[in-house]
CSV table of C-alpha atoms and ligand atoms in Angstrom, one decimal:
chain,number,residue,atom,x,y,z
A,1,MET,CA,87.5,59.2,53.6
A,2,ALA,CA,85.8,60.3,56.7
A,3,GLY,CA,86.0,64.1,56.5
A,4,LEU,CA,83.0,66.5,56.5
A,5,THR,CA,83.4,70.3,56.2
A,6,ILE,CA,80.8,72.7,57.6
A,7,ILE,CA,81.0,76.1,55.9
A,8,GLY,CA,79.0,79.3,56.1
A,9,ALA,CA,77.2,79.8,52.7
A,10,GLN,CA,76.6,83.5,53.0
A,11,PHE,CA,78.5,86.4,54.7
A,12,GLY,CA,79.2,84.6,58.0
A,13,ASP,CA,77.1,84.3,61.2
A,14,GLU,CA,74.8,81.7,59.7
A,15,GLY,CA,74.8,79.6,62.9
A,16,LYS,CA,77.8,77.4,62.2
A,17,GLY,CA,78.5,77.1,66.0
A,18,LYS,CA,75.2,75.4,66.7
A,19,ILE,CA,75.5,73.1,63.8
A,20,VAL,CA,79.1,72.1,64.5
A,21,ASP,CA,78.2,71.5,68.1
A,22,TYR,CA,75.6,69.0,67.0
A,23,LEU,CA,77.7,67.3,64.3
A,24,ALA,CA,80.6,67.1,66.8
A,25,SER,CA,78.5,64.7,68.8
A,26,LYS,CA,78.7,62.3,65.9
A,27,SER,CA,82.4,62.9,65.2
A,28,ASP,CA,85.7,61.9,66.8
A,29,VAL,CA,87.8,65.0,65.8
A,30,ILE,CA,86.8,68.6,65.2
A,31,VAL,CA,89.2,70.8,63.3
A,32,ARG,CA,88.9,74.6,63.0
A,33,PHE,CA,90.7,75.5,59.8
A,34,ASN,CA,90.6,79.3,59.0
A,35,GLY,CA,90.4,82.8,60.4
A,36,GLY,CA,91.1,83.9,63.9
A,37,ASN,CA,89.2,85.8,66.5
A,38,ASN,CA,87.4,87.7,63.9
A,39,ALA,CA,85.0,84.8,64.1
A,40,GLY,CA,82.4,84.5,66.8
A,41,HIS,CA,80.6,81.1,67.0
A,42,THR,CA,77.7,80.7,69.5
A,43,VAL,CA,76.6,77.6,71.2
A,44,LYS,CA,73.6,77.7,73.5
A,45,ILE,CA,73.3,74.9,76.0
A,46,GLY,CA,70.4,75.1,78.4
A,47,LYS,CA,70.6,78.6,79.8
A,48,THR,CA,74.2,79.2,79.1
A,49,THR,CA,75.4,80.9,75.9
A,50,TYR,CA,79.0,80.2,74.9
A,51,LYS,CA,80.7,82.5,72.4
A,52,GLN,CA,83.9,81.1,70.9
A,53,ASN,CA,86.4,83.0,68.8
A,54,LEU,CA,89.1,80.5,68.3
A,55,LEU,CA,88.3,77.1,70.0
A,56,PRO,CA,86.5,74.6,67.8
A,57,SER,CA,82.9,74.3,68.6
A,58,GLY,CA,83.4,70.7,69.4
A,59,VAL,CA,84.7,71.4,72.9
A,60,PHE,CA,81.3,71.1,74.4
A,61,GLN,CA,81.0,67.4,73.5
A,62,LYS,CA,82.9,65.0,75.8
A,63,ASN,CA,85.9,62.9,74.7
A,64,LYS,CA,86.6,64.6,71.4
A,65,ARG,CA,89.9,65.7,70.0
A,66,ASN,CA,89.7,69.4,69.0
A,67,LEU,CA,92.3,70.7,66.7
A,68,ILE,CA,93.3,74.2,65.4
A,69,SER,CA,95.1,73.8,62.0
A,70,SER,CA,97.8,75.7,60.3
A,71,GLY,CA,95.6,78.2,58.4
A,72,VAL,CA,94.2,79.8,61.6
A,73,VAL,CA,95.8,82.9,63.1
A,74,ILE,CA,96.0,82.9,66.8
A,75,ASN,CA,95.9,85.7,69.3
A,76,PRO,CA,97.4,83.9,72.4
A,77,LYS,CA,95.8,86.3,74.8
A,78,VAL,CA,92.3,85.6,73.4
A,79,LEU,CA,92.9,81.9,73.3
A,80,ILE,CA,94.0,81.7,76.9
A,81,SER,CA,91.1,83.9,78.0
A,82,GLU,CA,88.7,81.6,76.1
A,83,ILE,CA,90.1,78.5,77.8
A,84,GLU,CA,89.9,80.3,81.2
A,85,THR,CA,86.3,81.3,80.6
A,86,LEU,CA,85.4,77.7,79.8
A,87,ARG,CA,87.2,76.4,82.8
A,88,LEU,CA,85.1,78.7,85.1
A,89,LEU,CA,82.0,77.3,83.4
A,90,GLY,CA,83.2,73.7,84.2
A,91,ILE,CA,84.6,72.8,80.8
A,92,ALA,CA,88.2,71.7,81.0
A,93,ILE,CA,90.5,72.3,78.1
A,94,SER,CA,93.9,70.7,78.2
A,95,PRO,CA,96.3,69.2,75.7
A,96,LYS,CA,94.3,66.0,76.0
A,97,ASN,CA,91.3,67.5,74.2
A,98,LEU,CA,93.0,70.4,72.3
A,99,GLY,CA,95.9,70.5,69.9
A,100,ILE,CA,97.3,73.5,68.0
A,101,ASP,CA,99.3,73.1,64.8
A,102,LEU,CA,102.9,74.2,65.1
A,103,ARG,CA,102.5,76.1,61.8
A,104,ALA,CA,99.6,78.3,62.8
A,105,HIS,CA,100.5,82.0,62.8
A,106,LEU,CA,100.5,84.3,65.9
A,107,ILE,CA,98.8,87.6,66.1
A,108,MET,CA,101.2,90.1,67.6
A,109,PRO,CA,100.5,93.5,69.2
A,110,TRP,CA,101.9,95.2,66.1
A,111,HIS,CA,99.2,93.5,63.9
A,112,ILE,CA,96.4,95.2,65.8
A,113,LEU,CA,98.2,98.6,65.8
A,114,LEU,CA,98.9,98.3,62.1
A,115,GLU,CA,95.4,97.4,61.3
A,116,GLY,CA,94.1,100.5,63.0
A,117,SER,CA,96.2,102.7,60.9
A,118,GLU,CA,95.3,101.3,57.4
A,119,ASN,CA,92.5,101.0,55.0
A,120,SER,CA,90.6,98.5,57.1
A,121,LYS,CA,88.1,101.0,58.3
A,122,LYS,CA,86.8,101.3,54.7
A,123,ILE,CA,86.3,97.5,54.7
A,124,GLY,CA,84.9,97.5,58.2
A,125,THR,CA,87.1,94.8,59.5
A,126,THR,CA,86.9,93.5,63.1
A,127,GLN,CA,90.1,95.3,64.0
A,128,ARG,CA,91.6,92.2,65.5
A,129,GLY,CA,94.8,92.3,63.5
A,130,ILE,CA,93.7,89.4,61.3
A,131,GLY,CA,94.6,91.0,57.9
A,132,PRO,CA,98.1,92.2,59.0
A,133,CYS,CA,98.9,88.8,60.4
A,134,TYR,CA,98.0,87.0,57.2
A,135,GLU,CA,100.0,89.7,55.3
A,136,ASP,CA,103.1,88.7,57.4
A,137,LYS,CA,102.4,85.1,56.8
A,138,ALA,CA,102.4,85.7,53.0
A,139,ALA,CA,105.5,87.9,53.4
A,140,ARG,CA,107.2,85.1,55.3
A,141,THR,CA,107.9,87.4,58.3
A,142,GLY,CA,105.4,86.1,60.7
A,143,LEU,CA,105.8,84.3,64.0
A,144,ARG,CA,104.3,80.8,64.3
A,145,PHE,CA,102.9,78.8,67.1
A,146,GLU,CA,106.2,76.7,67.1
A,147,ASP,CA,108.1,79.9,68.1
A,148,LEU,CA,106.5,79.6,71.5
A,149,ILE,CA,108.5,76.5,72.2
A,150,LEU,CA,112.1,77.8,72.6
A,151,GLU,CA,112.6,80.9,74.7
A,152,ASP,CA,115.8,82.0,72.9
A,153,SER,CA,114.4,81.8,69.4
A,154,LEU,CA,111.1,83.5,70.5
A,155,THR,CA,113.2,86.4,72.0
A,156,LEU,CA,115.2,86.7,68.8
A,157,LYS,CA,112.2,86.6,66.6
A,158,ILE,CA,110.2,89.2,68.6
A,159,LYS,CA,113.3,91.4,68.7
A,160,ASN,CA,113.8,91.5,65.0
A,161,GLU,CA,110.2,91.8,64.1
A,162,TYR,CA,109.6,94.4,66.8
A,163,GLU,CA,112.2,96.7,65.4
A,164,ARG,CA,110.9,96.4,61.9
A,165,LYS,CA,107.4,97.0,62.9
A,166,LEU,CA,108.3,100.0,65.1
A,167,ARG,CA,109.8,101.7,62.1
A,168,LEU,CA,106.7,100.9,60.1
A,169,LEU,CA,104.4,102.3,62.8
A,170,GLN,CA,106.5,105.4,63.3
A,171,PHE,CA,106.4,106.0,59.6
A,172,SER,CA,102.6,105.6,59.5
A,173,SER,CA,100.1,107.8,61.4
A,174,ALA,CA,99.4,105.1,64.0
A,175,ILE,CA,99.3,106.1,67.7
A,176,ILE,CA,101.9,104.0,69.5
A,177,PRO,CA,100.9,103.3,73.1
A,178,SER,CA,103.6,103.5,75.8
A,179,GLU,CA,103.3,99.8,76.6
A,180,PHE,CA,104.4,99.0,73.0
A,181,SER,CA,108.0,98.1,74.0
A,182,PHE,CA,110.1,95.2,73.2
A,183,ALA,CA,110.5,94.3,76.9
A,184,SER,CA,106.8,94.2,77.6
A,185,ILE,CA,105.8,92.3,74.5
A,186,LEU,CA,108.6,89.8,75.2
A,187,SER,CA,107.5,89.3,78.7
A,188,GLU,CA,103.9,89.0,77.6
A,189,TYR,CA,104.7,86.3,75.0
A,190,LEU,CA,107.0,84.4,77.2
A,191,ALA,CA,104.1,84.1,79.7
A,192,TYR,CA,101.8,82.9,76.9
A,193,SER,CA,104.4,80.4,75.8
A,194,LYS,CA,104.5,78.7,79.2
A,195,ILE,CA,100.7,78.3,79.2
A,196,LEU,CA,100.3,77.3,75.6
A,197,LYS,CA,103.3,75.3,74.4
A,198,GLY,CA,102.0,72.0,75.6
A,199,TYR,CA,99.2,72.3,73.1
A,200,ALA,CA,101.6,72.2,70.1
A,201,THR,CA,101.0,69.4,67.6
A,202,ASP,CA,101.3,68.4,64.0
A,203,VAL,CA,97.6,68.4,62.9
A,204,SER,CA,98.3,66.9,59.5
A,205,SER,CA,100.1,63.9,61.1
A,206,GLU,CA,97.4,63.5,63.8
A,207,LEU,CA,94.7,63.5,61.1
A,208,HIS,CA,96.3,60.9,59.0
A,209,SER,CA,96.6,58.7,62.0
A,210,PHE,CA,93.0,59.3,62.9
A,211,GLN,CA,92.0,58.4,59.4
A,212,SER,CA,93.8,55.1,59.5
A,213,LYS,CA,91.8,54.3,62.6
A,214,LYS,CA,88.6,55.1,60.7
A,215,LYS,CA,87.8,58.1,62.9
A,216,LYS,CA,85.2,60.7,61.9
A,217,ILE,CA,86.7,64.1,61.2
A,218,LEU,CA,84.7,67.4,61.1
A,219,PHE,CA,86.2,70.5,59.7
A,220,GLU,CA,84.7,73.8,61.1
A,221,GLY,CA,84.9,76.8,58.8
A,222,ALA,CA,84.8,80.3,60.1
A,223,GLN,CA,83.3,83.4,58.2
A,224,GLY,CA,81.3,82.6,55.1
A,225,THR,CA,81.7,81.8,51.4
A,226,PHE,CA,81.3,85.4,50.3
A,227,LEU,CA,84.0,86.6,52.7
A,228,ASP,CA,86.5,84.3,51.1
A,229,ASN,CA,89.6,86.1,50.0
A,230,ASN,CA,89.3,84.7,46.4
A,231,PHE,CA,85.6,84.3,45.8
A,232,GLY,CA,84.0,86.8,48.1
A,233,THR,CA,83.1,90.4,47.4
A,234,TYR,CA,86.6,91.6,47.2
A,235,PRO,CA,88.0,93.8,48.7
A,236,PHE,CA,85.2,93.6,51.3
A,237,VAL,CA,86.3,90.1,52.3
A,238,THR,CA,88.5,88.5,55.1
A,239,SER,CA,92.1,87.6,54.6
A,240,SER,CA,91.8,83.9,54.5
A,241,ASN,CA,90.0,81.3,52.3
A,242,CYS,CA,86.8,80.3,53.8
A,243,ILE,CA,85.5,77.8,51.3
A,244,CYS,CA,85.6,74.1,51.7
A,245,ALA,CA,88.8,73.4,49.7
A,246,SER,CA,90.7,75.6,52.2
A,247,ALA,CA,90.2,72.9,54.9
A,248,ALA,CA,92.5,70.5,53.1
A,249,VAL,CA,95.2,73.2,52.6
A,250,SER,CA,95.0,74.3,56.2
A,251,ALA,CA,94.9,70.9,57.8
A,252,GLY,CA,97.5,69.2,55.7
A,253,VAL,CA,95.4,66.5,54.2
A,254,PRO,CA,94.7,65.7,50.5
A,255,PRO,CA,91.4,67.0,49.0
A,256,SER,CA,90.3,63.4,48.7
A,257,PHE,CA,90.3,63.1,52.5
A,258,ILE,CA,87.2,65.2,52.7
A,259,SER,CA,84.3,63.2,51.4
A,260,SER,CA,81.5,65.5,52.1
A,261,SER,CA,80.6,69.2,52.6
A,262,GLN,CA,77.5,70.9,54.1
A,263,GLY,CA,76.6,74.5,54.1
A,264,VAL,CA,74.9,76.6,56.8
A,265,VAL,CA,72.3,79.0,55.4
A,266,LYS,CA,70.5,81.5,57.4
A,267,ALA,CA,66.8,81.7,56.4
A,268,TYR,CA,67.5,85.3,55.4
A,269,THR,CA,70.8,87.1,54.8
A,270,SER,CA,73.0,89.1,57.2
A,271,ARG,CA,76.3,90.9,56.8
A,272,VAL,CA,78.6,92.8,59.3
A,273,GLY,CA,81.0,95.4,57.8
A,274,ASN,CA,80.9,97.0,54.5
A,275,GLY,CA,80.6,95.7,50.9
A,276,ILE,CA,77.9,94.9,48.4
A,277,PHE,CA,74.7,93.3,49.7
A,278,PRO,CA,72.2,92.9,46.8
A,279,THR,CA,69.1,91.9,48.9
A,280,GLU,CA,69.7,94.4,51.8
A,281,LEU,CA,66.6,95.7,53.5
A,282,HIS,CA,66.7,99.4,54.6
A,283,ASP,CA,63.2,99.4,56.0
A,284,GLU,CA,61.3,98.4,59.1
A,285,ILE,CA,61.3,94.8,58.1
A,286,GLY,CA,65.0,94.7,58.2
A,287,GLU,CA,64.9,96.4,61.6
A,288,LYS,CA,62.4,93.9,62.9
A,289,LEU,CA,64.5,90.9,61.7
A,290,ARG,CA,67.6,92.4,63.3
A,291,THR,CA,65.9,92.8,66.6
A,292,LYS,CA,64.1,89.5,66.6
A,293,GLY,CA,67.1,87.6,65.4
A,294,ALA,CA,69.4,89.4,67.8
A,295,GLU,CA,71.6,90.3,64.8
A,296,PHE,CA,74.5,92.0,66.6
A,297,GLY,CA,78.0,90.9,65.9
A,298,THR,CA,79.2,88.1,68.3
A,299,THR,CA,82.8,89.5,68.1
A,300,THR,CA,82.4,93.3,67.8
A,301,GLY,CA,78.7,93.9,68.8
A,302,ARG,CA,78.1,95.8,65.6
A,303,ALA,CA,74.5,95.8,64.2
A,304,ARG,CA,74.4,93.2,61.4
A,305,ARG,CA,72.9,94.4,58.1
A,306,ILE,CA,69.9,92.4,57.1
A,307,GLY,CA,68.4,91.3,53.8
A,308,TRP,CA,66.2,88.6,52.1
A,309,LEU,CA,67.5,85.2,51.2
A,310,ASP,CA,69.5,85.4,48.0
A,311,LEU,CA,69.3,82.3,45.8
A,312,PRO,CA,71.9,83.5,43.2
A,313,MET,CA,74.4,83.7,46.1
A,314,LEU,CA,73.5,80.2,47.3
A,315,ARG,CA,73.7,78.6,43.9
A,316,SER,CA,77.3,79.9,43.6
A,317,ALA,CA,78.1,78.8,47.2
A,318,ILE,CA,76.9,75.3,46.3
A,319,LYS,CA,79.1,75.2,43.3
A,320,LEU,CA,82.2,76.6,45.2
A,321,ASN,CA,81.8,74.2,48.1
A,322,GLY,CA,80.0,71.2,46.6
A,323,PHE,CA,77.5,71.0,49.3
A,324,ASP,CA,75.8,67.7,49.7
A,325,GLY,CA,73.3,69.3,52.0
A,326,ILE,CA,72.4,72.6,53.7
A,327,HIS,CA,71.3,73.4,57.3
A,328,ILE,CA,68.8,76.2,57.2
A,329,THR,CA,68.9,78.2,60.5
A,330,LYS,CA,66.8,81.0,62.2
A,331,LEU,CA,63.6,80.0,60.4
A,332,ASP,CA,61.7,81.1,63.6
A,333,VAL,CA,63.0,84.7,63.1
A,334,LEU,CA,60.9,85.1,60.0
A,335,ALA,CA,57.7,84.2,61.9
A,336,GLY,CA,55.2,87.0,62.2
A,337,LEU,CA,55.9,88.6,58.9
A,338,SER,CA,53.0,88.9,56.6
A,339,GLU,CA,55.1,88.4,53.5
A,340,ILE,CA,58.6,86.7,53.0
A,341,LYS,CA,60.6,87.4,49.9
A,342,VAL,CA,63.4,85.5,48.2
A,343,ALA,CA,65.6,86.8,45.4
A,344,THR,CA,65.4,84.0,42.7
A,345,HIS,CA,67.7,85.7,40.2
A,346,TYR,CA,69.2,89.1,39.2
A,347,LYS,CA,68.6,91.3,36.2
A,348,ILE,CA,71.6,93.0,34.7
A,349,GLY,CA,70.0,95.3,32.1
A,350,LYS,CA,67.9,92.9,30.1
A,351,LYS,CA,70.0,89.8,31.0
A,352,THR,CA,68.8,87.3,33.6
A,353,ILE,CA,71.5,86.1,36.0
A,354,THR,CA,71.0,83.0,38.2
A,355,GLU,CA,74.3,83.0,40.0
A,356,PHE,CA,76.5,85.5,41.9
A,357,PRO,CA,78.4,87.4,39.1
A,358,ALA,CA,82.2,87.1,39.2
A,359,TYR,CA,82.7,90.6,37.7
A,360,SER,CA,82.2,93.1,40.5
A,361,GLN,CA,80.9,95.7,38.0
A,362,ASP,CA,78.0,93.3,37.1
A,363,LEU,CA,77.3,92.8,40.9
A,364,LYS,CA,77.0,96.5,41.4
A,365,THR,CA,74.4,96.8,38.7
A,366,ALA,CA,72.5,93.6,39.4
A,367,VAL,CA,68.9,94.1,40.5
A,368,PRO,CA,67.4,91.2,42.5
A,369,VAL,CA,64.1,89.9,41.4
A,370,TYR,CA,61.9,88.5,44.1
A,371,GLU,CA,59.3,85.8,44.6
A,372,SER,CA,56.9,86.4,47.5
A,373,PHE,CA,55.7,83.9,50.1
A,374,LYS,CA,52.9,84.1,52.7
A,375,GLY,CA,54.2,84.5,56.2
A,376,PHE,CA,53.6,82.2,59.1
A,377,GLU,CA,52.8,82.8,62.8
A,378,ASP,CA,55.1,82.4,65.7
A,379,GLN,CA,54.9,78.9,67.3
A,380,ASP,CA,56.1,77.1,70.3
A,381,TRP,CA,59.3,76.2,68.5
A,382,LYS,CA,60.5,73.7,71.1
A,383,LYS,CA,57.3,71.7,70.5
A,384,VAL,CA,57.6,72.0,66.7
A,385,ALA,CA,61.2,70.7,66.9
A,386,LYS,CA,60.0,67.8,69.2
A,387,ASP,CA,57.2,66.9,66.7
A,388,GLY,CA,59.8,67.2,64.0
A,389,LYS,CA,61.6,64.1,65.4
A,390,THR,CA,58.8,62.0,64.0
A,391,LYS,CA,56.8,64.2,61.6
A,392,LYS,CA,60.0,65.8,60.1
A,393,LEU,CA,59.3,68.8,57.9
A,394,SER,CA,55.5,68.5,58.3
A,395,ALA,CA,55.9,69.6,62.0
A,396,LEU,CA,56.4,73.1,60.6
A,397,PRO,CA,53.6,75.5,59.7
A,398,LYS,CA,52.4,75.0,56.1
A,399,ASN,CA,53.7,78.3,54.8
A,400,ALA,CA,57.1,77.6,56.3
A,401,ILE,CA,57.1,74.2,54.6
A,402,ASP,CA,56.3,75.9,51.3
A,403,TYR,CA,59.3,78.3,51.8
A,404,ILE,CA,61.7,75.4,52.6
A,405,ASN,CA,60.5,73.3,49.7
A,406,PHE,CA,60.9,76.2,47.4
A,407,ILE,CA,64.6,76.7,48.4
A,408,LYS,CA,65.2,73.0,48.1
A,409,ARG,CA,63.7,72.8,44.6
A,410,GLU,CA,65.4,76.0,43.4
A,411,LEU,CA,68.8,75.0,44.7
A,412,ASN,CA,68.5,71.4,44.0
A,413,VAL,CA,70.2,70.4,47.3
A,414,ALA,CA,69.2,68.3,50.2
A,415,ILE,CA,68.1,70.0,53.4
A,416,SER,CA,69.9,68.4,56.2
A,417,SER,CA,68.2,70.3,59.0
A,418,VAL,CA,66.0,73.2,59.8
A,419,SER,CA,66.9,75.1,63.0
A,420,VAL,CA,64.1,77.0,64.8
A,421,GLY,CA,65.8,78.5,67.8
A,422,PRO,CA,69.3,79.0,69.3
A,423,GLU,CA,69.1,75.9,71.6
A,424,ARG,CA,70.3,72.5,71.0
A,425,ASP,CA,66.9,70.9,70.9
A,426,GLU,CA,65.4,73.6,68.6
A,427,ILE,CA,66.2,71.9,65.4
A,428,ILE,CA,64.6,69.3,63.0
A,429,PHE,CA,67.0,66.9,61.4
A,430,LEU,CA,66.0,65.7,58.0
A,431,GLY,CA,68.7,63.2,57.3
B,501,GDP,P1,78.3,81.6,63.5
B,501,GDP,O1,79.4,82.6,63.5
B,501,GDP,O2,77.9,81.1,62.1
B,501,GDP,O3,78.5,80.4,64.5
B,501,GDP,O4,77.0,82.3,64.0
B,501,GDP,P2,76.9,83.4,65.2
B,501,GDP,O5,77.0,82.6,66.5
B,501,GDP,O6,77.8,84.5,65.0
B,501,GDP,O7,75.4,83.9,65.1
B,501,GDP,C1,74.3,83.1,65.0
B,501,GDP,C2,73.4,83.5,66.1
B,501,GDP,O8,72.1,82.9,66.0
B,501,GDP,C3,73.8,83.1,67.5
B,501,GDP,O9,73.4,84.0,68.5
B,501,GDP,C4,73.0,81.7,67.7
B,501,GDP,O10,72.8,81.4,69.1
B,501,GDP,C5,71.7,82.1,67.0
B,501,GDP,N1,71.0,81.0,66.4
B,501,GDP,C6,71.5,79.8,65.8
B,501,GDP,N2,70.5,79.1,65.3
B,501,GDP,C7,69.4,79.8,65.5
B,501,GDP,C8,68.0,79.6,65.2
B,501,GDP,O11,67.6,78.6,64.5
B,501,GDP,N3,67.1,80.5,65.6
B,501,GDP,C9,67.5,81.6,66.3
B,501,GDP,N4,66.5,82.4,66.8
B,501,GDP,N5,68.7,81.8,66.7
B,501,GDP,C10,69.7,80.9,66.2
B,502,IMO,P1,82.0,84.0,61.8
B,502,IMO,O1,82.9,82.9,61.8
B,502,IMO,C1,80.7,87.8,60.0
B,502,IMO,C2,83.9,90.3,58.3
B,502,IMO,C3,84.2,91.7,59.0
B,502,IMO,C4,84.6,92.5,57.8
B,502,IMO,C5,85.4,91.5,56.9
B,502,IMO,C6,86.9,91.6,57.1
B,502,IMO,O2,81.5,84.4,63.2
B,502,IMO,O3,80.9,83.8,60.8
B,502,IMO,P2,88.5,90.9,59.1
B,502,IMO,O4,88.5,91.3,60.6
B,502,IMO,O5,88.3,89.4,59.0
B,502,IMO,O6,89.6,91.3,58.4
B,502,IMO,O7,87.2,91.6,58.5
B,502,IMO,O8,84.9,90.2,57.4
B,502,IMO,N1,84.0,89.2,59.2
B,502,IMO,C7,82.9,88.5,59.7
B,502,IMO,N2,81.6,88.7,59.5
B,502,IMO,N3,81.1,86.7,60.7
B,502,IMO,C8,82.5,86.4,60.8
B,502,IMO,O9,82.9,85.3,61.4
B,502,IMO,C9,83.4,87.4,60.3
B,502,IMO,N4,84.7,87.4,60.3
B,502,IMO,C10,85.1,88.5,59.6
B,502,IMO,O10,83.0,92.2,59.6
B,502,IMO,O11,83.4,92.9,57.0
B,503,MG,MG1,79.7,84.6,64.0
């Protein structure tokens, strides 16, 4: 049982890319298990910032096997361009270090057009065709990665689906671009097939074989716990399951295969897109954190909404995912504030609620109750992290230590690391 999952504990963009990049150095195999190019995972190495939508964040570590499992939806154009971008930066991706499950679904041009014409604007989706692709998967009409292997079958499947989707688009109010023709989609996907079919694999079977050789397997989640299709703030969620249990379903391994799970927690909260956000800040503090933390969507560039840390959310995230530890990121962004607040619980009328309510009506009326902390000054964070190698948490300013210890006590969870900057060496590992 050598599996570890890394999941976002909030609304996504917690800094999973950075943490997965580090943990990948201690793993043999990295498996991306959900979402598609709605995700944007950032890894900063020296002066170069890499932004990945689909490739596992393990690709920056040498001699690792990176896998994309069945629950991921793949836009081949985006995947090819990501591989090409890395190639230009000197990182070679080939079937030796990347495998893609035969069962992963393909995002097709009609998914993107259909999304533009539906209710997705209300949700504030990334408009990448993610929802419509998962809809087709559930409806059993989708195309899968395996369909890229045989030209004849790809042609037939695209033809059938194109005709159905064209009728649907004509029926809706969508604007159909002139290049949306069977011939052009077919030639586009035949070209993708030539480039990508060599990556096809059976992830489940690979993972069982890695396990028998006692290899260490890291499962990389996309999005965050409260964007999960079951447990998030429905309907303002994504179309896949983001919680830890989803890794087993997507990768084709039994739940017992995954022995540990860790959460990535931003030292405050952010959210892109619409939906309830109990601790959201609408003042200059929110603005300050957005600017300092460069809180603009990695995928869409949209300004992220900002709020204080929300402990009821995190208590629920710990229960849903069974975190053995959490990685707290972006602590440095809070530096310079005179006061830092944390929502410790909610009040619903006279009732005190310590976890995220399941009933959406309760969530709407929940009023966060805050505890205040004294702020801390900006530091030379690289030096703090360097000192943290020996002094651990005590390398941090005193008020920051109080903040971290309070979170640890309230959540009753181990703190695995505290990140104080985007770069690889700006982090203190605590065990
Ligand atoms: P992900 O989707 O969870 O991988 O997160 P994103 O990459 O979308 O957003 C996290 C952003 O924060 C990226 O720009 C990271 O480079 C950056 N980041 C990660 N950790 C830290 C940190 O500790 N401090 C600061 N200032 N930035 C960080
Ligand atoms: P990473 O992996 C933040 C949000 C969208 C929208 C909702 C549904 O980088 O943390 P979708 O396009 O998935 O149908 O949009 O989910 N969303 C994310 N927010 N980080 C992400 O990924 C996200 N992926 C989707 O903004 O509110
Ligand atoms: Mg992101």
